[in-house]
XYZ file of C-alpha atoms in Angstrom:
564
model
C -2.357 16.344 -11.111
C -2.867 13.275 -12.808
C -6.244 11.082 -13.203
C -6.401 7.584 -11.792
C -6.922 6.729 -15.270
C -3.673 8.071 -16.221
C -1.668 6.880 -13.804
C -3.129 2.978 -14.329
C -2.781 3.629 -17.987
C 1.271 4.317 -17.017
C 1.214 1.178 -15.222
C -0.372 -0.772 -17.907
C 2.428 0.315 -20.316
C 5.162 -0.910 -17.866
C 3.497 -4.323 -17.718
C 3.459 -4.785 -21.373
C 7.363 -3.568 -21.227
C 8.297 -6.290 -18.665
C 6.292 -8.811 -20.812
C 8.030 -8.169 -23.961
C 11.421 -7.978 -21.802
C 10.757 -11.506 -20.634
C 9.559 -12.989 -23.944
C 12.463 -11.248 -25.819
C 14.879 -12.726 -23.278
C 13.451 -16.344 -23.673
C 13.213 -16.587 -27.461
C 16.679 -14.500 -28.206
C 18.795 -15.007 -24.952
C 22.119 -15.331 -26.795
C 21.384 -12.496 -29.147
C 20.211 -10.114 -26.336
C 23.747 -10.654 -24.503
C 25.438 -10.423 -27.212
C 23.646 -6.896 -27.596
C 23.713 -5.953 -24.004
C 27.646 -6.798 -24.140
C 28.100 -4.156 -27.409
C 25.778 -1.313 -25.588
C 27.265 -1.194 -22.146
C 30.812 -0.745 -23.655
C 29.872 1.603 -26.290
C 26.230 3.521 -24.794
C 27.063 3.505 -21.316
C 28.321 6.738 -19.442
C 28.318 6.260 -15.652
C 30.107 8.121 -12.706
C 30.035 6.917 -9.705
C 31.283 8.389 -6.253
C 32.514 5.860 -3.516
C 29.937 3.263 -4.942
C 27.149 5.636 -3.356
C 26.141 7.358 -6.446
C 25.557 6.102 -10.098
C 24.784 8.359 -13.106
C 23.812 7.827 -16.841
C 24.091 10.272 -19.011
C 23.746 8.409 -22.090
C 20.932 6.562 -23.444
C 21.076 2.597 -23.170
C 17.933 0.808 -23.101
C 15.073 0.775 -25.623
C 11.047 -0.371 -24.697
C 11.569 -3.912 -25.760
C 14.285 -4.265 -23.124
C 17.057 -5.516 -25.314
C 19.739 -2.912 -24.255
C 20.128 -1.490 -26.988
C 19.820 2.344 -27.133
C 16.969 3.666 -28.990
C 18.307 7.599 -28.310
C 15.324 9.241 -26.655
C 17.642 10.370 -23.771
C 21.335 11.733 -23.294
C 23.216 14.890 -21.689
C 25.027 15.754 -25.340
C 22.181 14.300 -27.851
C 19.475 15.738 -25.831
C 16.300 14.442 -27.933
C 13.282 15.604 -27.801
C 10.464 13.461 -27.236
C 6.675 14.093 -27.377
C 4.256 11.564 -25.655
C 3.174 10.163 -29.208
C 6.930 9.055 -30.427
C 7.617 5.947 -30.923
C 10.092 5.738 -28.810
C 7.787 7.071 -25.958
C 8.140 6.304 -22.867
C 11.601 7.303 -22.345
C 13.656 4.926 -20.973
C 17.345 4.222 -19.684
C 19.255 1.860 -16.796
C 21.188 3.208 -14.371
C 23.787 0.063 -13.008
C 24.687 -0.235 -9.672
C 27.590 -1.978 -8.540
C 29.426 -2.447 -5.345
C 26.807 -2.014 -2.732
C 22.912 -1.193 -2.063
C 21.803 1.355 -0.143
C 21.490 0.764 3.513
C 19.276 3.709 5.095
C 18.146 5.851 2.624
C 17.934 6.200 -1.471
C 17.172 8.710 -4.065
C 16.835 9.422 -7.349
C 17.351 12.441 -9.536
C 16.524 13.515 -12.940
C 17.979 16.358 -14.964
C 14.616 17.161 -17.641
C 14.450 19.803 -20.253
C 11.063 21.633 -21.495
C 8.964 20.469 -18.641
C 6.108 22.893 -18.423
C 5.075 22.118 -15.114
C 2.701 22.392 -13.173
C -0.040 21.906 -16.735
C 2.322 19.407 -17.992
C 2.529 16.122 -15.273
C 5.379 13.698 -16.194
C 5.542 10.680 -14.223
C 8.587 8.771 -13.162
C 9.052 5.323 -12.230
C 11.899 3.109 -11.070
C 11.856 -0.284 -11.887
C 8.108 -0.088 -12.805
C 7.141 1.599 -9.300
C 5.853 5.136 -9.525
C 8.206 7.883 -7.596
C 6.125 10.905 -8.831
C 5.675 14.150 -10.885
C 8.698 15.928 -12.328
C 8.998 19.173 -12.035
C 10.444 21.875 -14.352
C 9.724 25.092 -16.846
C 9.484 25.619 -20.903
C 12.725 24.884 -22.614
C 14.882 25.208 -19.442
C 16.512 22.287 -17.972
C 15.454 21.444 -14.197
C 16.003 18.683 -11.685
C 13.895 16.844 -9.372
C 14.774 14.605 -6.613
C 12.762 11.798 -5.556
C 12.910 9.535 -2.322
C 12.812 5.867 -3.092
C 10.226 4.947 -0.267
C 11.448 1.118 -0.099
C 14.969 0.184 -0.562
C 14.133 -3.034 -2.229
C 13.363 -1.415 -5.327
C 16.817 -0.932 -5.993
C 18.744 -3.649 -7.231
C 22.431 -4.771 -8.020
C 23.021 -4.230 -11.893
C 20.343 -2.439 -14.165
C 17.674 -0.371 -12.521
C 15.201 0.894 -15.166
C 14.048 4.422 -15.244
C 11.007 5.402 -17.203
C 9.412 8.863 -17.755
C 5.881 9.205 -19.160
C 5.576 12.337 -20.627
C 1.326 13.895 -19.744
C -0.613 10.986 -20.605
C -3.846 13.565 -20.613
C -3.013 15.806 -23.102
C -1.177 15.457 -26.761
C 1.681 17.743 -27.955
C 3.806 17.634 -24.607
C 7.433 16.779 -24.946
C 10.823 16.354 -22.579
C 14.453 16.341 -23.219
C 15.784 13.996 -20.608
C 19.843 14.716 -19.757
C 20.528 12.064 -16.783
C 19.414 10.032 -13.871
C 21.006 9.229 -10.944
C 20.851 7.019 -7.768
C 22.034 8.687 -4.494
C 22.650 6.079 -1.737
C 22.534 6.975 2.197
C 22.740 10.538 1.129
C 26.007 10.919 0.699
C 27.542 13.719 -1.432
C 29.115 12.972 -4.547
C 32.043 15.188 -3.510
C 33.609 16.371 -0.339
C 34.350 20.077 -1.575
C 30.647 21.589 -0.891
C 29.186 22.144 2.409
C 26.357 24.648 3.615
C 26.831 26.705 6.300
C 23.628 28.671 6.368
C 20.204 27.636 5.226
C 17.334 29.210 6.714
C 13.855 31.671 6.328
C 13.559 35.455 7.539
C 10.787 35.035 10.009
C 11.534 35.837 13.507
C 8.699 33.629 14.838
C 9.096 30.781 12.769
C 5.904 30.934 11.018
C 3.804 33.081 8.133
C 0.082 33.678 7.414
C -1.297 32.835 3.639
C -0.312 35.441 1.405
C 3.059 36.856 2.966
C 6.473 36.809 1.037
C 8.834 34.354 2.126
C 12.603 35.033 1.835
C 14.788 32.208 2.130
C 18.602 32.312 2.404
C 21.443 30.251 1.664
C 25.105 30.571 1.955
C 27.384 27.631 0.825
C 31.248 26.952 1.019
C 33.785 25.312 -1.445
C 37.113 24.085 -1.108
C 37.888 24.828 -5.238
C 38.862 28.312 -6.108
C 35.369 28.578 -7.671
C 32.479 26.450 -8.224
C 29.591 26.281 -10.566
C 26.263 25.037 -8.501
C 22.803 24.213 -10.164
C 20.065 24.580 -6.997
C 17.220 22.545 -7.059
C 14.827 24.460 -4.170
C 11.238 23.027 -3.283
C 8.617 24.818 -1.758
C 6.527 21.585 -0.014
C 3.043 22.249 1.726
C 2.254 19.698 4.828
C 0.739 16.883 2.191
C 4.255 16.726 0.595
C 2.779 18.872 -2.643
C 5.208 20.721 -4.272
C 3.755 24.286 -4.677
C 6.569 26.138 -6.208
C 10.245 25.873 -7.212
C 13.316 28.366 -7.618
C 13.318 29.918 -11.414
C 15.468 32.193 -10.761
C 18.570 32.441 -13.361
C 21.020 31.920 -10.346
C 19.886 28.983 -8.929
C 20.579 27.538 -12.878
C 24.327 28.592 -12.728
C 25.180 29.946 -8.657
C 29.201 30.340 -8.798
C 30.989 30.482 -5.152
C 34.026 30.440 -4.177
C 36.220 29.846 -1.843
C 37.973 33.171 -0.524
C 34.414 35.138 -0.363
C 30.973 34.543 0.584
C 28.103 34.406 -1.904
C 24.206 34.472 -0.417
C 21.602 33.218 -2.590
C 18.361 34.889 -1.865
C 14.629 33.129 -2.817
C 11.473 35.028 -2.530
C 8.461 33.450 -3.251
C 4.990 34.285 -2.060
C 2.515 31.808 -0.179
C -0.609 30.955 -1.472
C -4.091 32.726 -0.441
C -5.268 29.455 1.103
C -3.616 25.554 2.060
C -3.149 23.367 4.361
C -2.841 24.352 7.883
C 0.870 23.080 9.319
C 4.552 22.678 8.577
C 5.779 23.734 5.517
C 9.306 23.298 4.031
C 11.832 24.352 1.522
C 14.442 21.852 0.439
C 17.787 22.932 -1.202
C 20.032 20.277 -3.253
C 23.333 21.173 -4.922
C 24.450 19.531 -7.953
C 27.689 20.622 -9.795
C 26.695 22.230 -13.068
C 28.908 20.674 -15.250
C 28.483 16.950 -14.361
C 25.014 17.229 -13.112
C 26.121 15.165 -10.167
C 24.517 15.184 -6.454
C 26.554 17.351 -3.924
C 24.349 17.758 -0.792
C 21.141 18.451 0.527
C 19.241 20.347 3.046
C 15.391 21.539 4.375
C 14.134 24.305 6.347
C 10.504 24.208 7.720
C 8.003 26.946 9.088
C 4.932 27.087 9.900
C 1.811 28.530 7.787
C -0.090 30.163 9.044
C 1.143 31.742 12.432
C 0.597 29.562 15.240
C -0.723 26.927 13.305
C -0.821 23.196 15.257
C 2.677 21.881 14.311
C 2.466 18.168 15.847
C 4.224 15.661 14.403
C 2.015 13.079 12.417
C 3.256 10.149 11.187
C 0.840 8.954 8.443
C 2.626 5.566 7.143
C 5.686 3.529 6.849
C 7.162 1.974 4.023
C 7.885 -0.999 4.153
C 5.903 -2.044 7.123
C 7.546 -5.157 8.048
C 10.652 -7.222 8.482
C 12.205 -10.533 9.760
C 13.162 -10.869 13.265
C 17.059 -9.837 13.858
C 17.007 -7.628 10.628
C 17.577 -3.762 10.827
C 15.181 -2.220 8.015
C 15.519 0.898 5.941
C 12.183 2.290 6.340
C 10.625 5.903 4.877
C 8.339 7.341 7.220
C 5.831 9.800 5.453
C 3.481 12.444 7.430
C 3.520 16.011 8.444
C 5.203 18.849 10.648
C 8.457 17.126 10.662
C 11.314 19.394 11.937
C 15.090 18.975 10.638
C 17.493 18.234 13.543
C 14.888 17.925 16.110
C 12.486 15.043 14.895
C 13.037 12.021 16.495
C 11.053 8.436 15.707
C 10.857 5.130 17.655
C 9.460 2.197 16.744
C 8.467 -0.303 19.298
C 9.934 2.226 21.766
C 13.146 1.474 20.056
C 14.591 4.395 18.594
C 15.595 4.659 14.699
C 19.099 4.524 14.006
C 20.658 7.062 10.831
C 17.554 8.831 11.305
C 17.031 11.975 8.875
C 14.233 14.202 8.296
C 14.439 14.641 4.266
C 11.786 17.501 4.467
C 8.964 18.245 6.392
C 6.617 15.505 5.184
C 9.554 12.203 5.088
C 11.880 11.030 7.167
C 14.494 7.921 6.535
C 16.195 5.740 8.689
C 16.685 1.900 10.032
C 14.356 -0.002 12.102
C 16.946 -1.597 14.734
C 17.697 -5.645 14.393
C 17.239 -5.625 18.155
C 13.287 -5.155 18.019
C 11.486 -8.262 19.000
C 8.578 -10.151 17.019
C 5.363 -7.844 17.483
C 3.324 -5.228 15.746
C 5.074 -1.869 17.032
C 3.629 1.313 17.246
C 5.642 4.072 15.349
C 5.971 7.635 17.546
C 7.389 10.668 15.852
C 8.477 13.718 18.837
C 9.112 17.668 18.244
C 9.180 20.154 20.895
C 5.630 20.550 19.411
C 4.511 17.223 20.790
C 4.252 13.440 20.094
C 2.829 11.667 17.097
C 1.707 8.104 17.076
C 0.944 5.772 13.938
C -0.714 2.685 16.124
C 0.185 -1.028 15.065
C 2.199 0.427 12.040
C 4.955 -1.963 11.790
C 5.264 -5.809 12.305
C 8.191 -7.837 13.191
C 7.876 -11.527 11.980
C 9.954 -14.189 13.414
C 10.256 -18.218 13.993
C 6.856 -19.618 15.231
C 6.698 -23.002 16.939
C 4.115 -25.237 16.187
C 3.525 -28.799 18.141
C 1.412 -31.535 17.400
C 0.911 -34.591 19.115
C -0.498 -38.093 18.390
C -0.990 -40.529 21.543
C -1.309 -44.368 22.072
C -1.341 -46.474 25.158
C 2.467 -46.251 25.809
C 3.501 -43.205 24.258
C 3.375 -39.427 22.945
C 4.708 -38.847 19.394
C 5.175 -34.880 18.750
C 5.635 -33.375 15.509
C 7.585 -30.027 16.151
C 7.059 -27.656 13.203
C 8.807 -24.245 12.125
C 5.788 -22.605 10.463
C 7.530 -19.239 10.986
C 9.915 -17.221 8.184
C 12.880 -17.430 10.172
C 15.441 -19.678 11.577
C 13.891 -22.018 14.429
C 16.591 -22.707 16.855
C 15.613 -25.407 19.494
C 16.519 -25.780 23.108
C 17.300 -29.160 25.162
C 13.973 -30.679 25.685
C 13.210 -32.250 28.980
C 10.067 -33.652 31.432
C 9.502 -31.716 34.325
C 6.943 -32.849 37.117
C 6.493 -34.897 40.313
C 5.670 -37.374 37.873
C 8.901 -36.768 35.760
C 10.679 -40.534 36.487
C 7.984 -42.258 34.778
C 8.749 -40.849 31.406
C 11.282 -41.382 28.879
C 12.227 -38.986 25.867
C 12.968 -41.407 23.027
C 14.092 -40.390 19.446
C 14.524 -37.038 20.475
C 15.411 -35.550 17.187
C 14.463 -31.756 17.884
C 16.834 -30.790 20.973
C 19.437 -28.174 19.770
C 18.541 -28.369 16.341
C 18.046 -25.074 14.176
C 15.080 -25.696 11.696
C 14.686 -23.748 8.570
C 10.730 -22.132 8.029
C 8.301 -25.427 7.086
C 11.118 -27.616 8.649
C 9.900 -30.230 11.358
C 11.123 -32.796 13.606
C 10.136 -36.115 15.832
C 10.074 -36.374 19.199
C 8.599 -39.281 21.313
C 8.079 -40.016 25.064
C 7.356 -42.960 26.532
C 6.398 -44.630 29.816
C 9.503 -46.160 31.976
C 8.961 -49.085 34.013
C 7.919 -49.803 36.667
C 5.070 -47.625 36.317
C 1.992 -47.739 38.919
C -0.762 -44.763 40.264
C -1.287 -41.635 38.378
C 1.043 -38.919 37.156
C 1.673 -35.560 37.052
C 4.352 -34.404 34.487
C 5.040 -32.136 31.619
C 7.564 -31.930 28.398
C 8.922 -29.000 28.260
C 10.067 -27.543 24.524
C 12.175 -24.439 24.451
C 12.912 -22.278 21.532
C 13.651 -18.982 20.279
C 10.180 -18.001 19.316
C 9.184 -15.076 21.007
C 5.820 -15.620 21.704
C 6.444 -18.875 23.854
C 9.932 -19.361 24.216
C 8.979 -22.501 26.431
C 6.004 -24.917 25.016
C 4.736 -27.246 28.047
C 2.615 -29.731 27.419
C 0.750 -31.848 30.218
C 1.935 -35.707 30.169
C -0.751 -37.482 32.013
C -2.605 -40.836 32.575
C -3.586 -43.405 34.628
C -1.907 -46.656 35.017
C -3.035 -50.093 36.696
C -1.198 -52.001 39.227
C 2.138 -53.731 37.962
C 0.830 -56.892 35.632
C 1.713 -60.341 36.835
C 4.220 -62.091 34.865
C 3.805 -66.098 34.757
C 5.923 -67.048 32.206
C 8.759 -67.121 32.317
C 8.196 -68.957 35.253
C 11.190 -67.978 37.605
C 14.271 -65.442 37.110
C 16.656 -67.943 36.587
C 14.955 -70.046 33.664
C 17.130 -71.025 31.075
C 16.420 -70.960 27.303
C 17.855 -72.089 24.417
C 16.886 -69.893 21.618
C 16.884 -66.272 21.515
C 12.996 -65.664 21.682
C 10.517 -66.184 24.336
C 6.709 -66.118 25.233
C 5.670 -63.489 27.954
C 2.680 -64.202 29.795
C 0.891 -63.022 32.596
C -2.030 -61.247 34.160
C -3.262 -57.619 34.456
C -6.337 -55.737 34.704
C -9.213 -56.238 31.930
C -8.567 -54.473 29.152
C -5.194 -53.081 29.881
C -2.397 -52.626 27.374
C 0.650 -54.128 28.916
C 3.994 -53.268 27.525
C 7.046 -56.055 27.886
C 10.762 -54.798 28.448
C 13.820 -56.787 28.059
C 16.741 -54.692 30.124
C 14.877 -51.566 29.449
C 14.069 -51.758 26.351
C 10.326 -52.214 24.904
C 9.958 -55.371 23.147
C 6.286 -54.779 22.335
C 2.286 -54.319 23.838
C -0.441 -56.994 24.364
C -3.680 -56.395 25.323
C -5.106 -58.197 28.507
C -8.318 -60.515 27.737
C -11.401 -60.094 29.591
C -10.535 -62.414 31.828
C -7.057 -60.317 32.717
C -4.597 -62.757 30.823
C -2.339 -61.450 28.191
C 0.429 -63.094 26.222
C 3.312 -62.019 23.675
C 5.461 -63.911 21.699
C 8.454 -63.601 19.661
C 10.029 -61.216 22.495
C 13.943 -60.925 21.677
C 16.430 -61.678 24.721
C 20.320 -61.654 24.416
C 22.601 -64.022 25.790
C 23.199 -63.492 29.709
C 21.258 -62.408 31.952
C 17.656 -60.763 30.786
C 15.373 -58.703 33.106
C 11.688 -59.144 31.977
C 9.347 -56.504 33.244
C 5.615 -55.560 32.208
C 4.151 -52.434 32.402
C -0.176 -51.989 32.292
C -1.579 -49.104 30.981
C -5.377 -48.527 31.584
C -6.251 -45.343 30.149
C -5.991 -41.757 29.248
């Protein structure tokens, strides 16, 4: 296996690559567009099956990221690239058009002359490591990788890089093709697997035993030539062996007869106890196109504990209302038997890729919270606690109070839309308060957006108040925020001027005077509309000038507030 130093070295090399791409795009934008146009037309071979498989067999990229091929890969060209070659690392783009994957995605590469396991060639997609490819000296082999996070795949060019073993000089690789497979769909509907099983009656083996895997496939064609990728993985997901037989490299099946392929291998003398797995991937030998994939599992040693054990989920979060594609890694996953839930909700499109990996979708109905991942088989149940987080809108309310009103600021501090309900005032003293400047009710607020709400005392008002302002929203944790509106109002003030209710005025502004408790804040209303406030003096007198009145009759009232 690679050392941490080597993995870090590969990542540094990729960072330098993307830095070069950025600089190149800034300095020579027009030239790059011209080169890309030429390259895509003249040096980009691609086959697509219903937009679900995208394959590249001709070079179309270089280490500077300009889109001009540097001839370091290709099915026909078959260039031999050593790890000290100026064109290293080997790189090419797989262009994705149409739609992105919904539930799962794989990357498969065909590489010749990988002397695995001594030679460790690491595969990257868009700057992220997928693992180590397997192969044989001077022979062409395929390796299929599960892409753990669908956000790693994008529309347009997806950069694939192959770093030939960085620990030792003298290694080389001949890259023929690469393909992205979406949602586990077959490249054609001509091929199916009738039987794929091991020969143990007890569903288990002991270390050192010989295992026989039987494969029977059908085709709708008269004859079909297939490439078989058969891999043995232990419970930790490590590749232990692969089928090196000549028949696996070129297996011919026909529509009118049964052909059985057998792979025999000896288990190691020791290893990780648990559920081991053999996966088979079928390709069309001419196009190197993915067709179908299956997995069979068995216990090692006989009687080993086989409780499914989820160890991680990637990605580990999503937004509320989003159906998120995830990959669960762990051990002891049994094909056609393992079921997984996230937050007690069954996953959609669940598929056991092999004994250590599961793909599927977290349902959009999962509420905001941190949820457990639970996987179940006939052997028991395994739990990964607090593993997946659903985040949604989050309402935050702050307030400013003065002597006569509350001003509330409502903010969406979450990362999805906050939908406000109709704000109301409830409680035995609700009639003593009025909503003013309600800019929040019924509003849909984006993250970080705010709105303002004001609550004022309504005249006439005396005595204590018991009321709440109720602010409903789609916040999962607090669907209704209730804020107490409390206070102690003094006795109603006495208006001494205007002296009578039938006084006539020639001007549109008057002065209102009266008496109230010393220190009380007095708010003056004309026809129920506030015209301002005045502070009662130590002798209890107040005065407010410039009070506007309208033509006709005007009802002038006053409300005194002592303290909250």
